[in-house]
PDB file of C-alpha atoms in Angstrom:
ATOM      1  CA  UNK A 517      68.165   6.477 -59.864  1.00 35.00           C
ATOM      2  CA  UNK A 518      65.624   9.048 -59.986  1.00 37.00           C
ATOM      3  CA  UNK A 519      63.014   9.665 -57.786  1.00 40.00           C
ATOM      4  CA  UNK A 520      60.037   7.841 -58.447  1.00 37.00           C
ATOM      5  CA  UNK A 521      56.289   8.056 -57.002  1.00 33.00           C
ATOM      6  CA  UNK A 522      53.631   5.719 -56.877  1.00 34.00           C
ATOM      7  CA  UNK A 523      50.249   6.972 -55.958  1.00 34.00           C
ATOM      8  CA  UNK A 524      47.039   4.355 -55.950  1.00 36.00           C
ATOM      9  CA  UNK A 525      43.894   5.346 -54.087  1.00 35.00           C
ATOM     10  CA  UNK A 526      40.963   3.124 -53.621  1.00 37.00           C
ATOM     11  CA  UNK A 527      38.327   2.104 -51.062  1.00 40.00           C
ATOM     12  CA  UNK A 528      40.957  -0.176 -50.286  1.00 50.00           C
ATOM     13  CA  UNK A 529      44.117   1.662 -51.344  1.00 66.00           C
ATOM     14  CA  UNK A 530      47.911   0.736 -51.760  1.00 77.00           C
ATOM     15  CA  UNK A 531      50.262   2.200 -50.260  1.00 87.00           C
ATOM     16  CA  UNK A 532      51.131   5.580 -51.286  1.00 91.00           C
ATOM     17  CA  UNK A 533      55.079   4.664 -52.426  1.00 92.00           C
ATOM     18  CA  UNK A 534      58.284   6.924 -53.138  1.00 94.00           C
ATOM     19  CA  UNK A 535      61.286   6.295 -54.122  1.00 93.00           C
ATOM     20  CA  UNK A 536      64.371   8.301 -53.655  1.00 92.00           C
ATOM     21  CA  UNK A 537      67.543   6.180 -54.657  1.00 87.00           C
ATOM     22  CA  UNK A 538      68.871   6.256 -51.321  1.00 92.00           C
ATOM     23  CA  UNK A 539      65.840   5.432 -49.444  1.00 94.00           C
ATOM     24  CA  UNK A 540      62.255   4.124 -49.945  1.00 95.00           C
ATOM     25  CA  UNK A 541      59.038   5.278 -48.355  1.00 97.00           C
ATOM     26  CA  UNK A 542      55.657   3.812 -47.906  1.00 95.00           C
ATOM     27  CA  UNK A 543      52.723   5.177 -46.344  1.00 95.00           C
ATOM     28  CA  UNK A 544      50.451   2.353 -45.521  1.00 93.00           C
ATOM     29  CA  UNK A 545      46.443   3.035 -45.503  1.00 90.00           C
ATOM     30  CA  UNK A 546      44.083   2.205 -42.876  1.00 90.00           C
ATOM     31  CA  UNK A 547      43.254  -1.479 -44.403  1.00 89.00           C
ATOM     32  CA  UNK A 548      43.389  -5.342 -43.584  1.00 91.00           C
ATOM     33  CA  UNK A 549      46.761  -6.604 -44.202  1.00 91.00           C
ATOM     34  CA  UNK A 550      49.097  -9.352 -44.010  1.00 92.00           C
ATOM     35  CA  UNK A 551      52.682  -9.133 -44.959  1.00 89.00           C
ATOM     36  CA  UNK A 552      55.843 -11.206 -44.461  1.00 89.00           C
ATOM     37  CA  UNK A 553      59.144  -9.441 -45.178  1.00 83.00           C
ATOM     38  CA  UNK A 554      63.114  -9.845 -45.020  1.00 82.00           C
ATOM     39  CA  UNK A 555      64.230  -6.522 -45.950  1.00 82.00           C
ATOM     40  CA  UNK A 556      68.252  -6.058 -46.543  1.00 87.00           C
ATOM     41  CA  UNK A 557      67.718  -2.441 -45.715  1.00 90.00           C
ATOM     42  CA  UNK A 558      66.553  -1.100 -42.360  1.00 91.00           C
ATOM     43  CA  UNK A 559      63.031  -0.337 -41.488  1.00 93.00           C
ATOM     44  CA  UNK A 560      62.094   3.075 -39.699  1.00 94.00           C
ATOM     45  CA  UNK A 561      58.671   3.046 -38.967  1.00 95.00           C
ATOM     46  CA  UNK A 562      55.863   5.514 -37.358  1.00 97.00           C
ATOM     47  CA  UNK A 563      52.674   4.914 -36.329  1.00 96.00           C
ATOM     48  CA  UNK A 564      49.596   7.011 -37.152  1.00 96.00           C
ATOM     49  CA  UNK A 565      46.929   5.238 -35.481  1.00 94.00           C
ATOM     50  CA  UNK A 566      46.116   2.566 -32.850  1.00 93.00           C
ATOM     51  CA  UNK A 567      46.533  -1.166 -34.700  1.00 92.00           C
ATOM     52  CA  UNK A 568      46.153  -4.521 -32.961  1.00 93.00           C
ATOM     53  CA  UNK A 569      47.042  -7.969 -35.006  1.00 95.00           C
ATOM     54  CA  UNK A 570      49.494 -10.690 -34.773  1.00 96.00           C
ATOM     55  CA  UNK A 571      53.264 -10.296 -35.186  1.00 94.00           C
ATOM     56  CA  UNK A 572      56.254 -12.234 -35.519  1.00 93.00           C
ATOM     57  CA  UNK A 573      59.808 -10.367 -35.033  1.00 91.00           C
ATOM     58  CA  UNK A 574      63.070 -12.726 -36.260  1.00 89.00           C
ATOM     59  CA  UNK A 575      61.040 -15.321 -34.748  1.00 88.00           C
ATOM     60  CA  UNK A 576      58.190 -17.834 -35.494  1.00 89.00           C
ATOM     61  CA  UNK A 577      56.587 -17.596 -32.342  1.00 92.00           C
ATOM     62  CA  UNK A 578      53.713 -15.490 -33.266  1.00 94.00           C
ATOM     63  CA  UNK A 579      52.339 -12.896 -30.534  1.00 94.00           C
ATOM     64  CA  UNK A 580      49.590 -10.239 -30.055  1.00 95.00           C
ATOM     65  CA  UNK A 581      50.868  -6.903 -30.559  1.00 93.00           C
ATOM     66  CA  UNK A 582      48.845  -3.267 -29.844  1.00 92.00           C
ATOM     67  CA  UNK A 583      50.920  -0.706 -31.397  1.00 92.00           C
ATOM     68  CA  UNK A 584      49.755   3.029 -30.458  1.00 92.00           C
ATOM     69  CA  UNK A 585      49.796   6.068 -32.456  1.00 94.00           C
ATOM     70  CA  UNK A 586      53.125   7.589 -31.517  1.00 94.00           C
ATOM     71  CA  UNK A 587      55.467   4.217 -31.620  1.00 93.00           C
ATOM     72  CA  UNK A 588      58.504   4.470 -33.618  1.00 93.00           C
ATOM     73  CA  UNK A 589      59.896   1.217 -34.759  1.00 92.00           C
ATOM     74  CA  UNK A 590      63.599   0.282 -35.874  1.00 91.00           C
ATOM     75  CA  UNK A 591      63.859  -2.976 -37.698  1.00 91.00           C
ATOM     76  CA  UNK A 592      67.329  -4.259 -38.354  1.00 90.00           C
ATOM     77  CA  UNK A 593      68.097  -5.638 -41.661  1.00 91.00           C
ATOM     78  CA  UNK A 594      67.557  -9.363 -42.809  1.00 88.00           C
ATOM     79  CA  UNK A 595      65.116  -9.552 -40.264  1.00 90.00           C
ATOM     80  CA  UNK A 596      62.229 -11.823 -40.845  1.00 90.00           C
ATOM     81  CA  UNK A 597      58.927 -10.093 -40.092  1.00 90.00           C
ATOM     82  CA  UNK A 598      55.371 -10.932 -40.097  1.00 93.00           C
ATOM     83  CA  UNK A 599      52.313  -8.878 -39.274  1.00 93.00           C
ATOM     84  CA  UNK A 600      48.866  -9.220 -39.467  1.00 94.00           C
ATOM     85  CA  UNK A 601      45.796  -7.242 -38.958  1.00 94.00           C
ATOM     86  CA  UNK A 602      42.497  -7.103 -39.155  1.00 93.00           C
ATOM     87  CA  UNK A 603      41.766  -3.684 -39.275  1.00 87.00           C
ATOM     88  CA  UNK A 604      45.246  -2.030 -39.822  1.00 90.00           C
ATOM     89  CA  UNK A 605      46.286   1.872 -39.277  1.00 93.00           C
ATOM     90  CA  UNK A 606      47.941   4.379 -41.244  1.00 95.00           C
ATOM     91  CA  UNK A 607      51.917   3.574 -41.073  1.00 96.00           C
ATOM     92  CA  UNK A 608      54.611   5.641 -42.546  1.00 97.00           C
ATOM     93  CA  UNK A 609      57.786   2.869 -43.121  1.00 95.00           C
ATOM     94  CA  UNK A 610      61.285   4.335 -44.401  1.00 96.00           C
ATOM     95  CA  UNK A 611      63.574   1.614 -45.490  1.00 94.00           C
ATOM     96  CA  UNK A 612      67.138   2.550 -45.921  1.00 93.00           C
ATOM     97  CA  UNK A 613      70.341   1.698 -45.537  1.00 87.00           C
ATOM     98  CA  UNK A 614      72.527   1.903 -42.384  1.00 74.00           C
ATOM     99  CA  UNK A 615      76.610   1.144 -41.778  1.00 54.00           C
ATOM    100  CA  UNK A 616      76.144   0.908 -37.945  1.00 59.00           C
ATOM    101  CA  UNK A 617      73.385  -2.219 -37.501  1.00 53.00           C
ATOM    102  CA  UNK A 618      75.379  -5.274 -36.621  1.00 57.00           C
ATOM    103  CA  UNK A 619      75.338  -5.015 -32.746  1.00 64.00           C
ATOM    104  CA  UNK A 620      71.057  -3.711 -33.210  1.00 72.00           C
ATOM    105  CA  UNK A 621      68.670  -5.613 -31.762  1.00 84.00           C
ATOM    106  CA  UNK A 622      66.005  -7.327 -34.231  1.00 87.00           C
ATOM    107  CA  UNK A 623      63.604  -4.406 -32.791  1.00 87.00           C
ATOM    108  CA  UNK A 624      63.746  -0.948 -30.801  1.00 88.00           C
ATOM    109  CA  UNK A 625      60.691   0.940 -30.351  1.00 88.00           C
ATOM    110  CA  UNK A 626      60.498   4.531 -28.686  1.00 89.00           C
ATOM    111  CA  UNK A 627      56.987   6.163 -27.516  1.00 87.00           C
ATOM    112  CA  UNK A 628      55.284   8.966 -27.628  1.00 87.00           C
ATOM    113  CA  UNK A 629      58.185  11.711 -29.243  1.00 91.00           C
ATOM    114  CA  UNK A 630      56.291  14.706 -30.533  1.00 93.00           C
ATOM    115  CA  UNK A 631      58.764  16.176 -32.385  1.00 95.00           C
ATOM    116  CA  UNK A 632      58.734  12.706 -34.394  1.00 95.00           C
ATOM    117  CA  UNK A 633      55.150  12.397 -34.285  1.00 96.00           C
ATOM    118  CA  UNK A 634      55.104  16.152 -36.282  1.00 96.00           C
ATOM    119  CA  UNK A 635      58.189  15.634 -38.681  1.00 97.00           C
ATOM    120  CA  UNK A 636      56.353  12.321 -39.415  1.00 97.00           C
ATOM    121  CA  UNK A 637      53.064  13.982 -40.352  1.00 96.00           C
ATOM    122  CA  UNK A 638      54.869  16.868 -42.508  1.00 96.00           C
ATOM    123  CA  UNK A 639      56.476  14.015 -44.541  1.00 97.00           C
ATOM    124  CA  UNK A 640      52.834  12.354 -44.784  1.00 96.00           C
ATOM    125  CA  UNK A 641      51.227  15.961 -45.964  1.00 95.00           C
ATOM    126  CA  UNK A 642      54.210  16.277 -48.244  1.00 95.00           C
ATOM    127  CA  UNK A 643      53.296  12.355 -49.520  1.00 94.00           C
ATOM    128  CA  UNK A 644      49.557  12.939 -50.208  1.00 90.00           C
ATOM    129  CA  UNK A 645      50.057  16.255 -52.329  1.00 87.00           C
ATOM    130  CA  UNK A 646      48.533  16.431 -55.489  1.00 82.00           C
ATOM    131  CA  UNK A 647      51.905  16.619 -57.284  1.00 86.00           C
ATOM    132  CA  UNK A 648      54.282  15.495 -54.547  1.00 90.00           C
ATOM    133  CA  UNK A 649      57.802  17.384 -54.395  1.00 93.00           C
ATOM    134  CA  UNK A 650      60.556  14.699 -54.612  1.00 93.00           C
ATOM    135  CA  UNK A 651      63.235  17.713 -52.967  1.00 94.00           C
ATOM    136  CA  UNK A 652      61.021  18.721 -50.371  1.00 96.00           C
ATOM    137  CA  UNK A 653      60.090  14.995 -49.293  1.00 96.00           C
ATOM    138  CA  UNK A 654      63.776  14.215 -49.491  1.00 96.00           C
ATOM    139  CA  UNK A 655      64.446  17.623 -46.765  1.00 96.00           C
ATOM    140  CA  UNK A 656      61.616  16.544 -44.796  1.00 97.00           C
ATOM    141  CA  UNK A 657      62.758  12.907 -44.774  1.00 97.00           C
ATOM    142  CA  UNK A 658      66.176  13.282 -43.565  1.00 96.00           C
ATOM    143  CA  UNK A 659      64.954  15.548 -40.707  1.00 97.00           C
ATOM    144  CA  UNK A 660      62.476  12.855 -39.987  1.00 97.00           C
ATOM    145  CA  UNK A 661      65.356  10.212 -40.027  1.00 96.00           C
ATOM    146  CA  UNK A 662      67.820  12.246 -37.963  1.00 95.00           C
ATOM    147  CA  UNK A 663      65.120  12.629 -35.269  1.00 94.00           C
ATOM    148  CA  UNK A 664      64.434   8.893 -35.563  1.00 93.00           C
ATOM    149  CA  UNK A 665      67.720   7.587 -35.397  1.00 91.00           C
ATOM    150  CA  UNK A 666      69.263   9.705 -32.460  1.00 90.00           C
ATOM    151  CA  UNK A 667      65.717   8.532 -30.211  1.00 88.00           C
ATOM    152  CA  UNK A 668      66.503   5.155 -31.165  1.00 83.00           C
ATOM    153  CA  UNK A 669      70.117   4.971 -30.377  1.00 80.00           C
ATOM    154  CA  UNK A 670      69.259   5.720 -26.725  1.00 74.00           C
ATOM    155  CA  UNK A 671      67.913   2.604 -24.845  1.00 58.00           C
ATOM    156  CA  UNK A 672      63.967   2.744 -24.470  1.00 56.00           C
ATOM    157  CA  UNK A 673      63.509   4.369 -21.112  1.00 54.00           C
ATOM    158  CA  UNK A 674      59.549   4.095 -20.412  1.00 54.00           C
ATOM    159  CA  UNK A 675      58.788   5.610 -17.366  1.00 52.00           C
ATOM    160  CA  UNK A 676      56.795   3.261 -15.025  1.00 51.00           C
ATOM    161  CA  UNK A 677      54.437   5.745 -14.390  1.00 58.00           C
ATOM    162  CA  UNK A 678      53.850   6.514 -18.259  1.00 63.00           C
ATOM    163  CA  UNK A 679      53.485   2.605 -18.594  1.00 69.00           C
ATOM    164  CA  UNK A 680      50.908   2.200 -15.620  1.00 73.00           C
ATOM    165  CA  UNK A 681      49.166   5.086 -17.203  1.00 85.00           C
ATOM    166  CA  UNK A 682      48.827   3.149 -20.308  1.00 85.00           C
ATOM    167  CA  UNK A 683      46.078   1.413 -19.133  1.00 86.00           C
ATOM    168  CA  UNK A 684      44.230   4.748 -18.457  1.00 90.00           C
ATOM    169  CA  UNK A 685      45.010   5.970 -21.749  1.00 93.00           C
ATOM    170  CA  UNK A 686      43.616   2.866 -23.868  1.00 93.00           C
ATOM    171  CA  UNK A 687      39.974   3.236 -22.160  1.00 93.00           C
ATOM    172  CA  UNK A 688      40.977   6.976 -22.987  1.00 96.00           C
ATOM    173  CA  UNK A 689      41.662   6.624 -26.701  1.00 96.00           C
ATOM    174  CA  UNK A 690      38.686   3.780 -26.980  1.00 95.00           C
ATOM    175  CA  UNK A 691      35.870   6.445 -25.445  1.00 97.00           C
ATOM    176  CA  UNK A 692      37.520   8.940 -28.355  1.00 97.00           C
ATOM    177  CA  UNK A 693      37.032   6.746 -31.024  1.00 95.00           C
ATOM    178  CA  UNK A 694      33.432   5.439 -29.800  1.00 96.00           C
ATOM    179  CA  UNK A 695      32.518   9.557 -29.254  1.00 96.00           C
ATOM    180  CA  UNK A 696      34.594  11.030 -32.295  1.00 96.00           C
ATOM    181  CA  UNK A 697      31.211  12.626 -33.415  1.00 94.00           C
ATOM    182  CA  UNK A 698      30.557  14.694 -30.595  1.00 94.00           C
ATOM    183  CA  UNK A 699      32.185  17.372 -28.491  1.00 94.00           C
ATOM    184  CA  UNK A 700      35.240  16.323 -26.230  1.00 96.00           C
ATOM    185  CA  UNK A 701      37.041  18.041 -23.547  1.00 93.00           C
ATOM    186  CA  UNK A 702      40.159  17.802 -21.770  1.00 95.00           C
ATOM    187  CA  UNK A 703      37.959  17.637 -18.201  1.00 96.00           C
ATOM    188  CA  UNK A 704      36.220  15.134 -19.942  1.00 95.00           C
ATOM    189  CA  UNK A 705      39.013  12.439 -20.595  1.00 97.00           C
ATOM    190  CA  UNK A 706      41.290  13.263 -17.674  1.00 96.00           C
ATOM    191  CA  UNK A 707      38.093  11.890 -15.510  1.00 96.00           C
ATOM    192  CA  UNK A 708      37.857   8.930 -17.388  1.00 95.00           C
ATOM    193  CA  UNK A 709      41.831   8.506 -17.193  1.00 94.00           C
ATOM    194  CA  UNK A 710      41.440   9.244 -13.011  1.00 94.00           C
ATOM    195  CA  UNK A 711      43.540  12.134 -13.444  1.00 94.00           C
ATOM    196  CA  UNK A 712      43.901  15.982 -12.886  1.00 96.00           C
ATOM    197  CA  UNK A 713      43.847  17.828 -16.161  1.00 96.00           C
ATOM    198  CA  UNK A 714      47.162  18.760 -15.835  1.00 95.00           C
ATOM    199  CA  UNK A 715      48.684  15.491 -15.411  1.00 94.00           C
ATOM    200  CA  UNK A 716      46.365  13.984 -18.024  1.00 95.00           C
ATOM    201  CA  UNK A 717      47.726  16.101 -20.596  1.00 94.00           C
ATOM    202  CA  UNK A 718      51.468  15.681 -19.656  1.00 92.00           C
ATOM    203  CA  UNK A 719      51.028  11.764 -19.212  1.00 92.00           C
ATOM    204  CA  UNK A 720      48.330  11.700 -22.635  1.00 94.00           C
ATOM    205  CA  UNK A 721      51.255  13.537 -24.445  1.00 92.00           C
ATOM    206  CA  UNK A 722      54.081  11.213 -23.452  1.00 88.00           C
ATOM    207  CA  UNK A 723      52.290   8.336 -24.211  1.00 89.00           C
ATOM    208  CA  UNK A 724      50.863   9.066 -28.042  1.00 92.00           C
ATOM    209  CA  UNK A 725      53.077  11.868 -28.761  1.00 92.00           C
ATOM    210  CA  UNK A 726      50.579  14.598 -28.970  1.00 95.00           C
ATOM    211  CA  UNK A 727      48.079  16.678 -27.266  1.00 96.00           C
ATOM    212  CA  UNK A 728      44.651  15.236 -26.420  1.00 96.00           C
ATOM    213  CA  UNK A 729      42.995  17.793 -28.758  1.00 96.00           C
ATOM    214  CA  UNK A 730      45.783  17.219 -31.501  1.00 96.00           C
ATOM    215  CA  UNK A 731      45.280  13.410 -31.252  1.00 97.00           C
ATOM    216  CA  UNK A 732      41.401  14.217 -31.413  1.00 97.00           C
ATOM    217  CA  UNK A 733      42.092  16.354 -34.465  1.00 97.00           C
ATOM    218  CA  UNK A 734      44.186  13.542 -36.196  1.00 96.00           C
ATOM    219  CA  UNK A 735      41.333  10.722 -35.275  1.00 97.00           C
ATOM    220  CA  UNK A 736      38.610  13.074 -36.742  1.00 97.00           C
ATOM    221  CA  UNK A 737      40.802  13.603 -39.860  1.00 97.00           C
ATOM    222  CA  UNK A 738      41.479   9.821 -40.340  1.00 95.00           C
ATOM    223  CA  UNK A 739      37.507   8.856 -39.858  1.00 96.00           C
ATOM    224  CA  UNK A 740      37.031  11.869 -42.849  1.00 97.00           C
ATOM    225  CA  UNK A 741      39.526  10.319 -44.855  1.00 95.00           C
ATOM    226  CA  UNK A 742      38.241   6.948 -44.577  1.00 93.00           C
ATOM    227  CA  UNK A 743      34.496   8.221 -45.484  1.00 95.00           C
ATOM    228  CA  UNK A 744      35.417  10.187 -48.231  1.00 94.00           C
ATOM    229  CA  UNK A 745      37.390   7.354 -49.852  1.00 90.00           C
ATOM    230  CA  UNK A 746      34.446   4.530 -49.180  1.00 89.00           C
ATOM    231  CA  UNK A 747      31.456   6.689 -49.568  1.00 92.00           C
ATOM    232  CA  UNK A 748      29.447   9.161 -51.433  1.00 92.00           C
ATOM    233  CA  UNK A 749      28.261  11.202 -48.452  1.00 95.00           C
ATOM    234  CA  UNK A 750      27.787  14.656 -48.706  1.00 96.00           C
ATOM    235  CA  UNK A 751      31.257  16.504 -47.211  1.00 97.00           C
ATOM    236  CA  UNK A 752      28.920  18.696 -45.364  1.00 97.00           C
ATOM    237  CA  UNK A 753      27.887  15.360 -43.572  1.00 97.00           C
ATOM    238  CA  UNK A 754      30.827  13.895 -43.120  1.00 97.00           C
ATOM    239  CA  UNK A 755      32.442  16.794 -41.288  1.00 97.00           C
ATOM    240  CA  UNK A 756      29.335  16.594 -38.584  1.00 96.00           C
ATOM    241  CA  UNK A 757      29.770  12.484 -38.277  1.00 96.00           C
ATOM    242  CA  UNK A 758      33.313  13.059 -37.772  1.00 97.00           C
ATOM    243  CA  UNK A 759      32.589  16.033 -34.977  1.00 96.00           C
ATOM    244  CA  UNK A 760      33.839  18.804 -36.715  1.00 96.00           C
ATOM    245  CA  UNK A 761      31.639  22.244 -36.291  1.00 93.00           C
ATOM    246  CA  UNK A 762      31.064  22.923 -40.059  1.00 94.00           C
ATOM    247  CA  UNK A 763      32.508  21.494 -43.597  1.00 96.00           C
ATOM    248  CA  UNK A 764      34.487  24.709 -43.416  1.00 96.00           C
ATOM    249  CA  UNK A 765      36.343  23.499 -40.750  1.00 96.00           C
ATOM    250  CA  UNK A 766      37.316  20.140 -42.094  1.00 97.00           C
ATOM    251  CA  UNK A 767      38.278  22.026 -45.044  1.00 97.00           C
ATOM    252  CA  UNK A 768      40.657  24.018 -43.025  1.00 97.00           C
ATOM    253  CA  UNK A 769      42.015  20.661 -41.108  1.00 97.00           C
ATOM    254  CA  UNK A 770      42.382  18.908 -44.496  1.00 96.00           C
ATOM    255  CA  UNK A 771      44.330  21.735 -45.945  1.00 94.00           C
ATOM    256  CA  UNK A 772      46.457  22.395 -42.900  1.00 94.00           C
ATOM    257  CA  UNK A 773      47.361  18.361 -42.572  1.00 94.00           C
ATOM    258  CA  UNK A 774      47.458  17.358 -45.854  1.00 93.00           C
ATOM    259  CA  UNK A 775      47.539  19.935 -48.333  1.00 91.00           C
ATOM    260  CA  UNK A 776      44.271  19.378 -50.215  1.00 91.00           C
ATOM    261  CA  UNK A 777      40.796  20.178 -50.016  1.00 94.00           C
ATOM    262  CA  UNK A 778      38.432  17.168 -49.031  1.00 95.00           C
ATOM    263  CA  UNK A 779      36.944  17.562 -52.484  1.00 94.00           C
ATOM    264  CA  UNK A 780      40.713  17.134 -53.695  1.00 92.00           C
ATOM    265  CA  UNK A 781      41.309  13.925 -51.613  1.00 92.00           C
ATOM    266  CA  UNK A 782      38.060  11.994 -52.897  1.00 91.00           C
ATOM    267  CA  UNK A 783      39.285  12.773 -56.455  1.00 89.00           C
ATOM    268  CA  UNK A 784      42.284  11.368 -55.631  1.00 83.00           C
ATOM    269  CA  UNK A 785      40.673   8.615 -54.241  1.00 79.00           C
ATOM    270  CA  UNK A 786      38.649   7.888 -57.331  1.00 71.00           C
ATOM    271  CA  UNK A 787      35.484   8.334 -55.167  1.00 60.00           C
ATOM    272  CA  UNK A 788      32.197  10.140 -56.033  1.00 56.00           C
ATOM    273  CA  UNK A 789      32.823  14.072 -56.857  1.00 55.00           C
TER     274      UNK A 789
END
């Protein structure tokens, strides 16, 4: 099957999709959703944003979930999935056949691997390009899958210290979102978490798969993307609203992380020029 790409950007956008024949890729936006699915393929997913809601995996029993950025999840084939969130969060999902799934659990989760997060972000950049290159996407996807499956073959061992630290990091994540338009520094966040800066840097990076600085940049980028899609606010104002020092700083981050300028992204989204 020839690769196909389906791209739709709106104020409440549909997923960006690419079909490669041997794998299907979907990049879900930050938007409310309710889905019910039972794919014959396995699904490898990576969360770029924190999202909370209700889900039911291989069961009719619904439970509250709290998916963190950096969570890598593998869902086995033919598993009934229900998931619903009033806010949503950007999420990369890859559907692919696997030859060794008979003894696999319905879902396996691995948290906070920086290499997997970096590979997923590079794949996102290629998917959001003005003219997606299927060949480059296939190469990047292969690297992402190789890393993801290697991690998830391991029993997900979460060090108890980091599990306990998640309560502190939850406060930090909420504080970052509330204060994203202003300066944020390591000492400030470490103090909020009740840790030394060095311990906080290690623990936070293991919790979300990114250093505090990289995570803050990602959250600012997410906020800017949402404003570019849904408002006519000038790009210079959006930059300041999201904590960037100036419009050029915002532009440099867009180019590095997404491969397009803020203006190009807004045009792709059908927003105001």
